[in-house]
PDB file of C-alpha atoms in Angstrom:
ATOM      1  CA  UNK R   1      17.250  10.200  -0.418  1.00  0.00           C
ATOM      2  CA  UNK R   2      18.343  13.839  -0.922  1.00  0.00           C
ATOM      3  CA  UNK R   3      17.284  16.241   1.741  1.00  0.00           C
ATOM      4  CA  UNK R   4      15.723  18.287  -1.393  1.00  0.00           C
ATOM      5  CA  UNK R   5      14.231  14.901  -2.844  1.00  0.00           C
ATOM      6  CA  UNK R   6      12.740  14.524   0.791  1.00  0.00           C
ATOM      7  CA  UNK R   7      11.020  18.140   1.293  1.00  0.00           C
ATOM      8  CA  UNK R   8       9.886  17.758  -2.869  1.00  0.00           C
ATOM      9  CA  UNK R   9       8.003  14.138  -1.606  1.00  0.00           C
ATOM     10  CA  UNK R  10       6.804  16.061   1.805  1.00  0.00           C
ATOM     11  CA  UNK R  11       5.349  18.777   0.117  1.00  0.00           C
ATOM     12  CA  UNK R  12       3.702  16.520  -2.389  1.00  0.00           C
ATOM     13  CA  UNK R  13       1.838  14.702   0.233  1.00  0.00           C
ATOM     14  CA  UNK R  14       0.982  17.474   2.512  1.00  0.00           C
ATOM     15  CA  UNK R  15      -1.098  19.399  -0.473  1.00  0.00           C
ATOM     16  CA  UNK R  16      -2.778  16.294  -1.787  1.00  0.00           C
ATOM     17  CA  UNK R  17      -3.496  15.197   2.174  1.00  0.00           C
ATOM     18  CA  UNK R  18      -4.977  19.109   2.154  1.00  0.00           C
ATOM     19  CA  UNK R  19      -6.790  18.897  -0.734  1.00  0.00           C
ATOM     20  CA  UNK R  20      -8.045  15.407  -1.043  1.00  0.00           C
ATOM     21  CA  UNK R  21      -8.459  14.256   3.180  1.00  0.00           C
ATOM     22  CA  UNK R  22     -11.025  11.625   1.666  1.00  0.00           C
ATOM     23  CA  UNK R  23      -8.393   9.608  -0.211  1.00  0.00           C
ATOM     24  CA  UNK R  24      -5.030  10.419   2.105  1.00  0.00           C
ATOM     25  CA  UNK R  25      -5.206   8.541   5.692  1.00  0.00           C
ATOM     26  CA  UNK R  26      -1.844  10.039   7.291  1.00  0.00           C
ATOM     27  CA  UNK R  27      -0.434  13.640   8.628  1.00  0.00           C
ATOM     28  CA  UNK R  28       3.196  12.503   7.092  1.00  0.00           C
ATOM     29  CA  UNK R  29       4.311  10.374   4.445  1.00  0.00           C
ATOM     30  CA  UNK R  30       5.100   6.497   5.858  1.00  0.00           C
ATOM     31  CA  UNK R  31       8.364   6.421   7.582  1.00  0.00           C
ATOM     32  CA  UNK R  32      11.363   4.498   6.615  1.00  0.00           C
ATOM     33  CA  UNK R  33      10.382   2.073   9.969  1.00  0.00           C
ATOM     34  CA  UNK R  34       7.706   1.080   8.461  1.00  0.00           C
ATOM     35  CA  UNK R  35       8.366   0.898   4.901  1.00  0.00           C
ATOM     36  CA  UNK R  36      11.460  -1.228   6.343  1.00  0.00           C
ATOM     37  CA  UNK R  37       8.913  -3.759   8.171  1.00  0.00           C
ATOM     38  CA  UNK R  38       6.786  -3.566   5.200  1.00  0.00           C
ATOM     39  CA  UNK R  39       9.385  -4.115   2.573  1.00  0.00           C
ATOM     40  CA  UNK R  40      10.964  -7.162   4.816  1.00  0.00           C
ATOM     41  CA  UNK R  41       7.811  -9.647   3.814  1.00  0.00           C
ATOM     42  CA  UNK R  42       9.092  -9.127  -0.458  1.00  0.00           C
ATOM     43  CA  UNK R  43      10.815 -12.237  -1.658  1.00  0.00           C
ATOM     44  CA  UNK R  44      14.524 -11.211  -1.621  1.00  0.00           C
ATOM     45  CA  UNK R  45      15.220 -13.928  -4.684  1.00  0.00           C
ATOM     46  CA  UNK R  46      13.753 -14.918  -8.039  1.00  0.00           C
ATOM     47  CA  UNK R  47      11.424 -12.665 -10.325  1.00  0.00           C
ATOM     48  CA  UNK R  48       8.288 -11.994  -8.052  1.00  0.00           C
ATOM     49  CA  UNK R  49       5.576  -9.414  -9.202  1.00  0.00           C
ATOM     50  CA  UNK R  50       5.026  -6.997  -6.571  1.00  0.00           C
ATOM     51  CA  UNK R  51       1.872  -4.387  -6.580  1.00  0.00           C
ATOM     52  CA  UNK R  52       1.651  -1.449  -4.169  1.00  0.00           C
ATOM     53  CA  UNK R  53      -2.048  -0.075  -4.032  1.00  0.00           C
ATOM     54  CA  UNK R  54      -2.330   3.382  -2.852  1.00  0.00           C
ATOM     55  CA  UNK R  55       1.300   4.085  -2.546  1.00  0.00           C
ATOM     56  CA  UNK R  56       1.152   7.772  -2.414  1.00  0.00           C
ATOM     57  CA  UNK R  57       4.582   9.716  -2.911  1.00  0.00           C
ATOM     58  CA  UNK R  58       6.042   5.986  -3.227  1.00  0.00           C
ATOM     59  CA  UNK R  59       7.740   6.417  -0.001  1.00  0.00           C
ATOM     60  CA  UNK R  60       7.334   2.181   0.477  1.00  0.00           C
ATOM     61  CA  UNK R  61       8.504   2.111  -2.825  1.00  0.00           C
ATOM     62  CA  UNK R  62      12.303   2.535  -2.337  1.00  0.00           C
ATOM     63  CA  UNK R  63      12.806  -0.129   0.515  1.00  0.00           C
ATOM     64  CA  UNK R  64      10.877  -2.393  -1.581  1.00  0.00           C
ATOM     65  CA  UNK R  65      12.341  -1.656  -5.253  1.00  0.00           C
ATOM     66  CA  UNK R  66      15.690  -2.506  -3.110  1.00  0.00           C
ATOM     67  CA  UNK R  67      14.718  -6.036  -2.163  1.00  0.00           C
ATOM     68  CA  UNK R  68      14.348  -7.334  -5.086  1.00  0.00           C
ATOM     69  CA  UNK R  69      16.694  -9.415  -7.863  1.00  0.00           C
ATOM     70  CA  UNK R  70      17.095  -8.747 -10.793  1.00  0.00           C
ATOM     71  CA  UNK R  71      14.267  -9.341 -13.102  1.00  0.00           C
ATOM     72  CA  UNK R  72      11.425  -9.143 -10.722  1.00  0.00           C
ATOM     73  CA  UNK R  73       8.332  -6.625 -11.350  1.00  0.00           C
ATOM     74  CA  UNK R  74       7.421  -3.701  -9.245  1.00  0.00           C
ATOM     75  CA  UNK R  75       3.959  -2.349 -10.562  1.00  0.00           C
ATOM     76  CA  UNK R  76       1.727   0.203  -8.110  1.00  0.00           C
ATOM     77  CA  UNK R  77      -1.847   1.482  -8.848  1.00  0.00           C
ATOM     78  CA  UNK R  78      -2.558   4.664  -7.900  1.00  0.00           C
ATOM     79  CA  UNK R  79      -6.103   6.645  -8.019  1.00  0.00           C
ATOM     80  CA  UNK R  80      -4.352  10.157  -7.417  1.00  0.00           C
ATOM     81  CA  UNK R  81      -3.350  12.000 -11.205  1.00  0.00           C
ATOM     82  CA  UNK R  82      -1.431  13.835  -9.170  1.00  0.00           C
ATOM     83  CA  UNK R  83       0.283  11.500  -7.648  1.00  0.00           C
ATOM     84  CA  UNK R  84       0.844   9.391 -10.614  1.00  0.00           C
ATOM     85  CA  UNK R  85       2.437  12.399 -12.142  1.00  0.00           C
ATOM     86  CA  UNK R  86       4.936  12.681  -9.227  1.00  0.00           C
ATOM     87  CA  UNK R  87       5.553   8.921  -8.932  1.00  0.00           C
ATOM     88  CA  UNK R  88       6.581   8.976 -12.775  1.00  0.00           C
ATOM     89  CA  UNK R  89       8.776  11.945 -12.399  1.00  0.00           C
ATOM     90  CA  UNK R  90      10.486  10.482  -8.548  1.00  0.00           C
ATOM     91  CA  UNK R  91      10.693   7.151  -9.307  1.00  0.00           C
ATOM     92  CA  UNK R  92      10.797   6.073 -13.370  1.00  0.00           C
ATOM     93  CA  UNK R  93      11.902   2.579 -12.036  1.00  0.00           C
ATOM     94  CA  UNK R  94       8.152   1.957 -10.760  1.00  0.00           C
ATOM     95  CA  UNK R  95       5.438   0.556 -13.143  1.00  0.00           C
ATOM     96  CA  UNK R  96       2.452   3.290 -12.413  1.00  0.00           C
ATOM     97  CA  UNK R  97      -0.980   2.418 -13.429  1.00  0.00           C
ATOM     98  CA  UNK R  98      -3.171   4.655 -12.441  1.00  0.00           C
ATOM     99  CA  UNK R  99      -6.875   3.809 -11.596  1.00  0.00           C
ATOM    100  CA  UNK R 100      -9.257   2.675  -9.086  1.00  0.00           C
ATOM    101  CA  UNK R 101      -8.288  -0.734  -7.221  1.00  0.00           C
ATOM    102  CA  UNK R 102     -11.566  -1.532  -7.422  1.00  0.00           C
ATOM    103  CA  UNK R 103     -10.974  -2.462 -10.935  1.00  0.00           C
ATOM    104  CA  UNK R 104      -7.382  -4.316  -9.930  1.00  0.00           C
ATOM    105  CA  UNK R 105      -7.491  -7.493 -11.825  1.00  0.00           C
ATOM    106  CA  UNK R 106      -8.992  -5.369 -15.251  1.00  0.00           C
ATOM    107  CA  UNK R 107      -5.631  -2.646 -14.476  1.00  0.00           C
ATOM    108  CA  UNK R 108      -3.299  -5.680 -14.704  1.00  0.00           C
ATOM    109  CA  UNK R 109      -5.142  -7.587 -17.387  1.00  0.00           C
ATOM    110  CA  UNK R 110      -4.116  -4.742 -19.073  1.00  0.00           C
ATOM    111  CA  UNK R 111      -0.724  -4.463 -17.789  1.00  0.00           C
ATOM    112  CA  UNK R 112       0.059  -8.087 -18.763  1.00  0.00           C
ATOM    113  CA  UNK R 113      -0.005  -9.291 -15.129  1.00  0.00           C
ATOM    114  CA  UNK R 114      -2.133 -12.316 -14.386  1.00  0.00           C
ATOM    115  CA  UNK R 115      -0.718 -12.945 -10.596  1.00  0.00           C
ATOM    116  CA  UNK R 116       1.119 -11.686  -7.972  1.00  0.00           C
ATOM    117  CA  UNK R 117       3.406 -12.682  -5.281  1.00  0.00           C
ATOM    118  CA  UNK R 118       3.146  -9.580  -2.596  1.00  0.00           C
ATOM    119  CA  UNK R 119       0.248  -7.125  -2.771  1.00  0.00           C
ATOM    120  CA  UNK R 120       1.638  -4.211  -0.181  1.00  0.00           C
ATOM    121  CA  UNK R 121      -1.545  -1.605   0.374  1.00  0.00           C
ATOM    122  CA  UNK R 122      -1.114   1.514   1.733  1.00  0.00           C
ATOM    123  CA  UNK R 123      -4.823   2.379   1.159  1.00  0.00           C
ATOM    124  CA  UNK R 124      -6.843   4.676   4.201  1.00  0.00           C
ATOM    125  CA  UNK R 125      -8.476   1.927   5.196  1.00  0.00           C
ATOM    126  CA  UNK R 126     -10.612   3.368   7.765  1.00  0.00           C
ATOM    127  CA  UNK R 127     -11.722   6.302   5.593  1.00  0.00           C
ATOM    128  CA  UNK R 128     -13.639   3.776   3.574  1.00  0.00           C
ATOM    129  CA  UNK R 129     -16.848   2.190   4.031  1.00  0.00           C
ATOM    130  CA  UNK R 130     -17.187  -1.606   5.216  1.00  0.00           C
ATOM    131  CA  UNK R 131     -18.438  -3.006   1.977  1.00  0.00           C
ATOM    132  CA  UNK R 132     -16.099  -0.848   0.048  1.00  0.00           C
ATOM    133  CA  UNK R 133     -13.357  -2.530   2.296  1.00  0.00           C
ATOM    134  CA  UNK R 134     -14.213  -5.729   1.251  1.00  0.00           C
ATOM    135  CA  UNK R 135     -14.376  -4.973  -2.438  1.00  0.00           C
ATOM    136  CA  UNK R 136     -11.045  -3.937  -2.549  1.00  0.00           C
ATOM    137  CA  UNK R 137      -9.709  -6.898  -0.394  1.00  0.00           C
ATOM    138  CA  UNK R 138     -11.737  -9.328  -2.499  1.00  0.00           C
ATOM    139  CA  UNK R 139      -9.941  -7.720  -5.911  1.00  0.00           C
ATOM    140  CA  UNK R 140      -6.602  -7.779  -4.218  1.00  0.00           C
ATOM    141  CA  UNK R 141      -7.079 -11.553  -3.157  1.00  0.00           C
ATOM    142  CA  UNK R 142      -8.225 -12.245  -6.737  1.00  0.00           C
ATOM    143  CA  UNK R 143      -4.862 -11.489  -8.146  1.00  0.00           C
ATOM    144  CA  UNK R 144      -2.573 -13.144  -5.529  1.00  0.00           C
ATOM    145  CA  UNK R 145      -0.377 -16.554  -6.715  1.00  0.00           C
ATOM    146  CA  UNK R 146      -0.659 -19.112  -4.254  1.00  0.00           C
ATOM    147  CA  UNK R 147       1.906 -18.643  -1.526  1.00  0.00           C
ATOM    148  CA  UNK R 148       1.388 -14.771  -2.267  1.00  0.00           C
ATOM    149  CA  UNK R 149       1.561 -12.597   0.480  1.00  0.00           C
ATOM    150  CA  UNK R 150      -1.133  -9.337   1.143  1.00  0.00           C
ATOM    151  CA  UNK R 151       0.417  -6.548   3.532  1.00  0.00           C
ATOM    152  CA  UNK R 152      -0.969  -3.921   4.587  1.00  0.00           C
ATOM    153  CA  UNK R 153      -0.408  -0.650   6.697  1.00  0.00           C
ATOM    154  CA  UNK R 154      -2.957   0.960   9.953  1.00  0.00           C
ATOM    155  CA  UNK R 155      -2.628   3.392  12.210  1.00  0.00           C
ATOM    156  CA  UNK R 156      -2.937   2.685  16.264  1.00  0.00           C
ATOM    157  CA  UNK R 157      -4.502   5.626  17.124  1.00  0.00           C
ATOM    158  CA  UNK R 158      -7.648   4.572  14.795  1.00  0.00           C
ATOM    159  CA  UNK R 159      -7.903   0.984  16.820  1.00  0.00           C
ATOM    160  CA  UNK R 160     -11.151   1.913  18.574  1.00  0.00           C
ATOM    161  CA  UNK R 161     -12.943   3.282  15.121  1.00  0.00           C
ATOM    162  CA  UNK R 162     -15.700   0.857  13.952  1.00  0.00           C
ATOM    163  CA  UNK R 163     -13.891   1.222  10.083  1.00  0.00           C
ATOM    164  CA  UNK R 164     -11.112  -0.202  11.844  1.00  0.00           C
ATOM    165  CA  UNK R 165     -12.634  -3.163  13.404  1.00  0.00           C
ATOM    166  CA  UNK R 166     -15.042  -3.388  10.613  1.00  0.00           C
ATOM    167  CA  UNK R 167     -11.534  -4.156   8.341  1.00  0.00           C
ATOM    168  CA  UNK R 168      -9.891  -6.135  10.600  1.00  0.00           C
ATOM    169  CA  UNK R 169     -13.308  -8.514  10.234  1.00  0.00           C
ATOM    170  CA  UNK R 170     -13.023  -8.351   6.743  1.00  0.00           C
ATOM    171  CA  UNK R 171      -9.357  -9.504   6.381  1.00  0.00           C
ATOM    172  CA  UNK R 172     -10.357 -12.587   8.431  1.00  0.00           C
ATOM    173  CA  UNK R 173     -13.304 -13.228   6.434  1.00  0.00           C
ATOM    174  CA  UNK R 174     -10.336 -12.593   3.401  1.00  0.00           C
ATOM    175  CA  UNK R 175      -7.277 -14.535   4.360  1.00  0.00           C
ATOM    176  CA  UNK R 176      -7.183 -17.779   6.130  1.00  0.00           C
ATOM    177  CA  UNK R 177      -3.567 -16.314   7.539  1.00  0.00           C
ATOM    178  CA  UNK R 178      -4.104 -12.880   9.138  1.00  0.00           C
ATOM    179  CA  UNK R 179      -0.828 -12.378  11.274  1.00  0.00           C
ATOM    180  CA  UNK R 180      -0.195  -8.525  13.143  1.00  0.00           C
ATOM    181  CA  UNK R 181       3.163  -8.041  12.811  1.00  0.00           C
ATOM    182  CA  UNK R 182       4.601  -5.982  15.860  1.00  0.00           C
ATOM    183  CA  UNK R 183       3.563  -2.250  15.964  1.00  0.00           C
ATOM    184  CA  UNK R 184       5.958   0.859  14.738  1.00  0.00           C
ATOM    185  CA  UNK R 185       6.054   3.297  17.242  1.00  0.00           C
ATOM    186  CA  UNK R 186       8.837   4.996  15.199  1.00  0.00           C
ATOM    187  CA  UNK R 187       6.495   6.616  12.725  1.00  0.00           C
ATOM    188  CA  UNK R 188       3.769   9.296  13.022  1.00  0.00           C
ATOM    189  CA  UNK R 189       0.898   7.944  13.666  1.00  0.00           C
ATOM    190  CA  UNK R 190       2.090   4.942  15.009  1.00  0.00           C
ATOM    191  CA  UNK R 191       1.893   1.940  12.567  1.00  0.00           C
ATOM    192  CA  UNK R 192       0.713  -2.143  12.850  1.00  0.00           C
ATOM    193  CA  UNK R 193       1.685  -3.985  10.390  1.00  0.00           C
ATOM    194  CA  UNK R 194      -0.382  -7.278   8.845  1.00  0.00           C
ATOM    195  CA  UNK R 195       0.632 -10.029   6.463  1.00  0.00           C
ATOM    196  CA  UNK R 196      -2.062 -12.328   5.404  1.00  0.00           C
ATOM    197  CA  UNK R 197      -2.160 -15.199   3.407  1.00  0.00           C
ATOM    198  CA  UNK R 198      -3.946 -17.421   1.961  1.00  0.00           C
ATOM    199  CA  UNK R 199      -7.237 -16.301   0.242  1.00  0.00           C
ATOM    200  CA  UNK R 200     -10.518 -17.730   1.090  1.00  0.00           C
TER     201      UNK R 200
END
């Protein structure tokens, strides 16, 4: 990425993280660490669907549009209009729906997707309520093919918040699979990783 490509997707975040703290859960976009750890768990062969929730400035996007063959499907739901507007001008490769994930399986019904292969969430997890937690972990399970893969991206320096336990509960109550991958320290905060599998 262009260093001017790179201060245009900085100073995108930064003003929506200013005006819109409720919805943003970071002080910088996701590094390329993490969106390399992330994008590592994407099926590197056939014609998966992949679906990014939350994904911001896209900054996951990249690492992930790169894994995959030809033919695959790279669709992201965003609630930001904002950020939907940037994600359509930065990165016209990526399938942008914008809406609430809340309402995931009713955005792809509409989008002509019926399942998907990896769900990758980038979604403040800990700025949201318990029960709102597990709504949005129940919708993403809904739409995952069997062998599909949810991953998903927290911070280490909000381990001791009760939102943070109070998620980790719910993607055990979720997945029957719930493995931490090993933590980023290369990214600001630092990042844990989890892939899960395996909807109850």
């Amino acid at each position: 990425m262009s260093k001017r490509k790179k201060l245009g997707e900085y100073w995108t975040f930064l003003t929506r993280a200013l005006r819109r703290p409720s919805t943003v859960g970071a002080v910088l976009p996701t590094s390329r660490h993490v969106a390399a750890a992330v994008a590592a768990v994407v099926p590197s062969y056939g014609t998966p669907t992949v679906l990014e929730l939350g994904p911001g400035t896209g900054a996951l996007s990249g690492p992930i549009q790169r894994r995959l063959a030809e033919g695959a499907r790279h669709l992201a739901v965003e609630i930001d209009p904002e950020m939907v507007r940037y994600l359509h001008r930065a990165k016209p490769w990526l399938e942008v729906i914008e809406g609430d994930a809340t309402h995931l399986r009713k955005l792809l019904d509409t989008a002509g997707v019926y399942r998907v292969d990896a769900v990758i969430s980038s979604i403040p997890w800990t700025l949201l309520p318990p029960d709102k937690q597990r709504e949005l972990l129940q919708e993403a399970a809904s739409v995952m093919a069997p062998g599909g893969v949810f991953t998903t991206v927290t911070y280490l320096t909000t381990l001791w918040r009760p939102a943070t336990h109070a998620f980790v509960e719910a993607l055990h109550d979720t997945f029957d699979e719930v493995l931490p991958r090993t933590a980023v320290w290369r990214n600001v905060p630092p990042a844990r990783i989890y892939a899960c599998r395996r909807p109850r």
